PDB file of C-alpha atoms in Angstrom:
ATOM      1  CA  UNK A   1      -0.062  -0.202  -0.131  1.00  0.00           C
ATOM      2  CA  UNK A   2       1.112   3.464  -0.717  1.00  0.00           C
ATOM      3  CA  UNK A   3       0.702   6.270   1.695  1.00  0.00           C
ATOM      4  CA  UNK A   4       1.221   9.506   1.837  1.00  0.00           C
ATOM      5  CA  UNK A   5       1.862  12.019   4.983  1.00  0.00           C
ATOM      6  CA  UNK A   6      -0.537  14.983   4.459  1.00  0.00           C
ATOM      7  CA  UNK A   7      -0.496  16.625   8.007  1.00  0.00           C
ATOM      8  CA  UNK A   8       1.930  19.511   7.141  1.00  0.00           C
ATOM      9  CA  UNK A   9      -0.165  20.574   4.002  1.00  0.00           C
ATOM     10  CA  UNK A  10      -3.574  20.394   6.005  1.00  0.00           C
ATOM     11  CA  UNK A  11      -2.328  22.253   8.723  1.00  0.00           C
ATOM     12  CA  UNK A  12      -0.870  25.018   6.007  1.00  0.00           C
ATOM     13  CA  UNK A  13      -4.645  25.267   4.671  1.00  0.00           C
ATOM     14  CA  UNK A  14      -6.336  25.381   8.082  1.00  0.00           C
ATOM     15  CA  UNK A  15      -4.136  26.450  10.719  1.00  0.00           C
ATOM     16  CA  UNK A  16      -5.457  25.909  13.998  1.00  0.00           C
ATOM     17  CA  UNK A  17      -8.615  24.710  12.729  1.00  0.00           C
ATOM     18  CA  UNK A  18      -6.833  21.180  12.661  1.00  0.00           C
ATOM     19  CA  UNK A  19      -7.716  18.976  15.844  1.00  0.00           C
ATOM     20  CA  UNK A  20      -4.364  19.820  18.099  1.00  0.00           C
ATOM     21  CA  UNK A  21      -4.491  15.927  19.206  1.00  0.00           C
ATOM     22  CA  UNK A  22      -3.878  14.129  15.165  1.00  0.00           C
ATOM     23  CA  UNK A  23      -0.318  13.690  14.782  1.00  0.00           C
ATOM     24  CA  UNK A  24      -0.334  11.913  11.458  1.00  0.00           C
ATOM     25  CA  UNK A  25      -3.083  11.846   8.320  1.00  0.00           C
ATOM     26  CA  UNK A  26      -2.080   9.947   5.289  1.00  0.00           C
ATOM     27  CA  UNK A  27      -3.564   9.912   2.014  1.00  0.00           C
ATOM     28  CA  UNK A  28      -3.503   5.606   1.273  1.00  0.00           C
ATOM     29  CA  UNK A  29      -4.098   3.725  -1.911  1.00  0.00           C
ATOM     30  CA  UNK A  30      -4.313   0.118  -4.031  1.00  0.00           C
ATOM     31  CA  UNK A  31      -5.014  -0.634  -6.706  1.00  0.00           C
ATOM     32  CA  UNK A  32      -8.474  -1.514  -5.470  1.00  0.00           C
ATOM     33  CA  UNK A  33      -9.099   1.016  -2.375  1.00  0.00           C
ATOM     34  CA  UNK A  34      -8.754   4.493  -1.451  1.00  0.00           C
ATOM     35  CA  UNK A  35      -8.132   5.534   2.402  1.00  0.00           C
ATOM     36  CA  UNK A  36      -7.354   7.729   5.195  1.00  0.00           C
ATOM     37  CA  UNK A  37      -5.299   6.592   7.854  1.00  0.00           C
ATOM     38  CA  UNK A  38      -5.326   9.140  10.962  1.00  0.00           C
ATOM     39  CA  UNK A  39      -3.127   8.969  14.304  1.00  0.00           C
ATOM     40  CA  UNK A  40      -4.255  10.741  17.125  1.00  0.00           C
ATOM     41  CA  UNK A  41      -2.473  11.583  20.424  1.00  0.00           C
ATOM     42  CA  UNK A  42      -5.099   9.423  22.451  1.00  0.00           C
ATOM     43  CA  UNK A  43      -4.423   6.294  21.301  1.00  0.00           C
ATOM     44  CA  UNK A  44      -0.993   7.106  18.816  1.00  0.00           C
ATOM     45  CA  UNK A  45      -0.141   3.491  17.901  1.00  0.00           C
ATOM     46  CA  UNK A  46      -3.513   2.373  16.518  1.00  0.00           C
ATOM     47  CA  UNK A  47      -4.563   4.119  13.389  1.00  0.00           C
ATOM     48  CA  UNK A  48      -8.193   5.313  12.769  1.00  0.00           C
ATOM     49  CA  UNK A  49      -9.127   4.457   9.194  1.00  0.00           C
ATOM     50  CA  UNK A  50     -11.689   5.497   6.837  1.00  0.00           C
ATOM     51  CA  UNK A  51     -12.612   4.117   2.892  1.00  0.00           C
ATOM     52  CA  UNK A  52     -12.676   6.763   0.445  1.00  0.00           C
ATOM     53  CA  UNK A  53     -13.964   4.235  -2.570  1.00  0.00           C
ATOM     54  CA  UNK A  54     -17.437   5.834  -1.604  1.00  0.00           C
ATOM     55  CA  UNK A  55     -16.860   9.385  -2.748  1.00  0.00           C
ATOM     56  CA  UNK A  56     -17.317   9.267  -6.837  1.00  0.00           C
ATOM     57  CA  UNK A  57     -16.610  11.782  -9.905  1.00  0.00           C
ATOM     58  CA  UNK A  58     -17.575  11.748 -13.255  1.00  0.00           C
ATOM     59  CA  UNK A  59     -19.592   8.666 -14.847  1.00  0.00           C
ATOM     60  CA  UNK A  60     -19.371   6.736 -17.786  1.00  0.00           C
ATOM     61  CA  UNK A  61     -21.655   4.567 -19.872  1.00  0.00           C
ATOM     62  CA  UNK A  62     -20.729   1.187 -21.140  1.00  0.00           C
ATOM     63  CA  UNK A  63     -21.744  -0.385 -24.199  1.00  0.00           C
ATOM     64  CA  UNK A  64     -25.020  -1.359 -22.748  1.00  0.00           C
ATOM     65  CA  UNK A  65     -26.259   2.089 -21.883  1.00  0.00           C
ATOM     66  CA  UNK A  66     -25.757   1.756 -18.540  1.00  0.00           C
ATOM     67  CA  UNK A  67     -24.146   4.579 -16.629  1.00  0.00           C
ATOM     68  CA  UNK A  68     -21.268   3.885 -13.808  1.00  0.00           C
ATOM     69  CA  UNK A  69     -20.167   6.361 -11.338  1.00  0.00           C
ATOM     70  CA  UNK A  70     -16.484   6.069 -11.318  1.00  0.00           C
ATOM     71  CA  UNK A  71     -14.206   6.367  -8.335  1.00  0.00           C
ATOM     72  CA  UNK A  72     -13.224  10.187  -7.619  1.00  0.00           C
ATOM     73  CA  UNK A  73      -9.579   8.625  -6.518  1.00  0.00           C
ATOM     74  CA  UNK A  74      -8.673   6.665  -9.664  1.00  0.00           C
ATOM     75  CA  UNK A  75      -6.715   3.990  -8.858  1.00  0.00           C
ATOM     76  CA  UNK A  76      -4.696   3.887 -11.880  1.00  0.00           C
ATOM     77  CA  UNK A  77      -3.748   7.311 -11.380  1.00  0.00           C
ATOM     78  CA  UNK A  78      -0.632   8.403  -9.464  1.00  0.00           C
ATOM     79  CA  UNK A  79      -0.908   8.531  -5.878  1.00  0.00           C
ATOM     80  CA  UNK A  80       0.634  12.275  -5.522  1.00  0.00           C
ATOM     81  CA  UNK A  81      -2.321  13.326  -7.792  1.00  0.00           C
ATOM     82  CA  UNK A  82      -5.393  11.890  -5.788  1.00  0.00           C
ATOM     83  CA  UNK A  83      -3.707  13.094  -2.457  1.00  0.00           C
ATOM     84  CA  UNK A  84      -3.226  16.214  -4.152  1.00  0.00           C
ATOM     85  CA  UNK A  85      -7.342  15.761  -5.031  1.00  0.00           C
ATOM     86  CA  UNK A  86      -8.301  15.085  -1.519  1.00  0.00           C
ATOM     87  CA  UNK A  87      -6.159  18.368   0.055  1.00  0.00           C
ATOM     88  CA  UNK A  88      -8.294  20.250  -1.969  1.00  0.00           C
ATOM     89  CA  UNK A  89     -11.813  18.990  -1.004  1.00  0.00           C
ATOM     90  CA  UNK A  90     -13.410  21.987   0.199  1.00  0.00           C
ATOM     91  CA  UNK A  91     -13.945  22.074   4.008  1.00  0.00           C
ATOM     92  CA  UNK A  92     -17.367  21.238   4.058  1.00  0.00           C
ATOM     93  CA  UNK A  93     -16.485  17.895   1.955  1.00  0.00           C
ATOM     94  CA  UNK A  94     -14.150  17.216   4.401  1.00  0.00           C
ATOM     95  CA  UNK A  95     -15.978  17.281   7.762  1.00  0.00           C
ATOM     96  CA  UNK A  96     -18.650  15.010   5.938  1.00  0.00           C
ATOM     97  CA  UNK A  97     -15.987  12.573   5.136  1.00  0.00           C
ATOM     98  CA  UNK A  98     -13.402  12.462   7.569  1.00  0.00           C
ATOM     99  CA  UNK A  99     -14.186  12.649  11.283  1.00  0.00           C
ATOM    100  CA  UNK A 100     -11.694  14.421  13.985  1.00  0.00           C
ATOM    101  CA  UNK A 101      -9.968  16.463  11.368  1.00  0.00           C
ATOM    102  CA  UNK A 102     -10.743  19.208  12.376  1.00  0.00           C
ATOM    103  CA  UNK A 103     -11.721  20.611  15.607  1.00  0.00           C
ATOM    104  CA  UNK A 104     -15.580  20.461  17.097  1.00  0.00           C
ATOM    105  CA  UNK A 105     -15.186  24.267  16.972  1.00  0.00           C
ATOM    106  CA  UNK A 106     -13.871  24.702  13.303  1.00  0.00           C
ATOM    107  CA  UNK A 107     -16.887  21.448  12.027  1.00  0.00           C
ATOM    108  CA  UNK A 108     -19.226  24.202  13.432  1.00  0.00           C
ATOM    109  CA  UNK A 109     -18.150  27.139  11.453  1.00  0.00           C
ATOM    110  CA  UNK A 110     -17.459  25.421   8.891  1.00  0.00           C
ATOM    111  CA  UNK A 111     -20.707  24.181   8.663  1.00  0.00           C
ATOM    112  CA  UNK A 112     -22.732  27.354   9.214  1.00  0.00           C
ATOM    113  CA  UNK A 113     -20.545  29.429   6.940  1.00  0.00           C
ATOM    114  CA  UNK A 114     -21.671  26.433   3.913  1.00  0.00           C
ATOM    115  CA  UNK A 115     -25.276  27.123   4.811  1.00  0.00           C
ATOM    116  CA  UNK A 116     -24.902  30.455   5.182  1.00  0.00           C
ATOM    117  CA  UNK A 117     -23.999  30.508   1.348  1.00  0.00           C
ATOM    118  CA  UNK A 118     -25.798  27.478  -0.271  1.00  0.00           C
ATOM    119  CA  UNK A 119     -29.185  27.611   2.271  1.00  0.00           C
ATOM    120  CA  UNK A 120     -30.778  24.538   2.029  1.00  0.00           C
ATOM    121  CA  UNK A 121     -34.419  25.045   0.079  1.00  0.00           C
ATOM    122  CA  UNK A 122     -36.797  22.285   0.826  1.00  0.00           C
ATOM    123  CA  UNK A 123     -39.010  20.765  -1.897  1.00  0.00           C
ATOM    124  CA  UNK A 124     -42.244  21.098  -1.233  1.00  0.00           C
TER     125      UNK A 124
END
């Protein structure tokens, strides 16, 4: 499994919004899986992993005309490209995909900002 450490990049982007107990966040990939591995000061020897395969990007249509979602993290792509895509997720997407990356206060701020700029319009 290939792994890239991303903590410095997240701290550079988000500063003190990043959970101070986070010791490491690595983007990991194999030909079958994309995932994030995180280590926290509360249990520095046991990683918390999050599978990212549920995230899709474009769709493709097969010869039978059936559409299929393509994985956002292409297992055939270079790990650096996929890790860059992960880093460049919006903060709101990150709080919905990865638990405990941000402080609770930052999560609330990110969520409030998102809904202020994208108000939910209920369907009638």
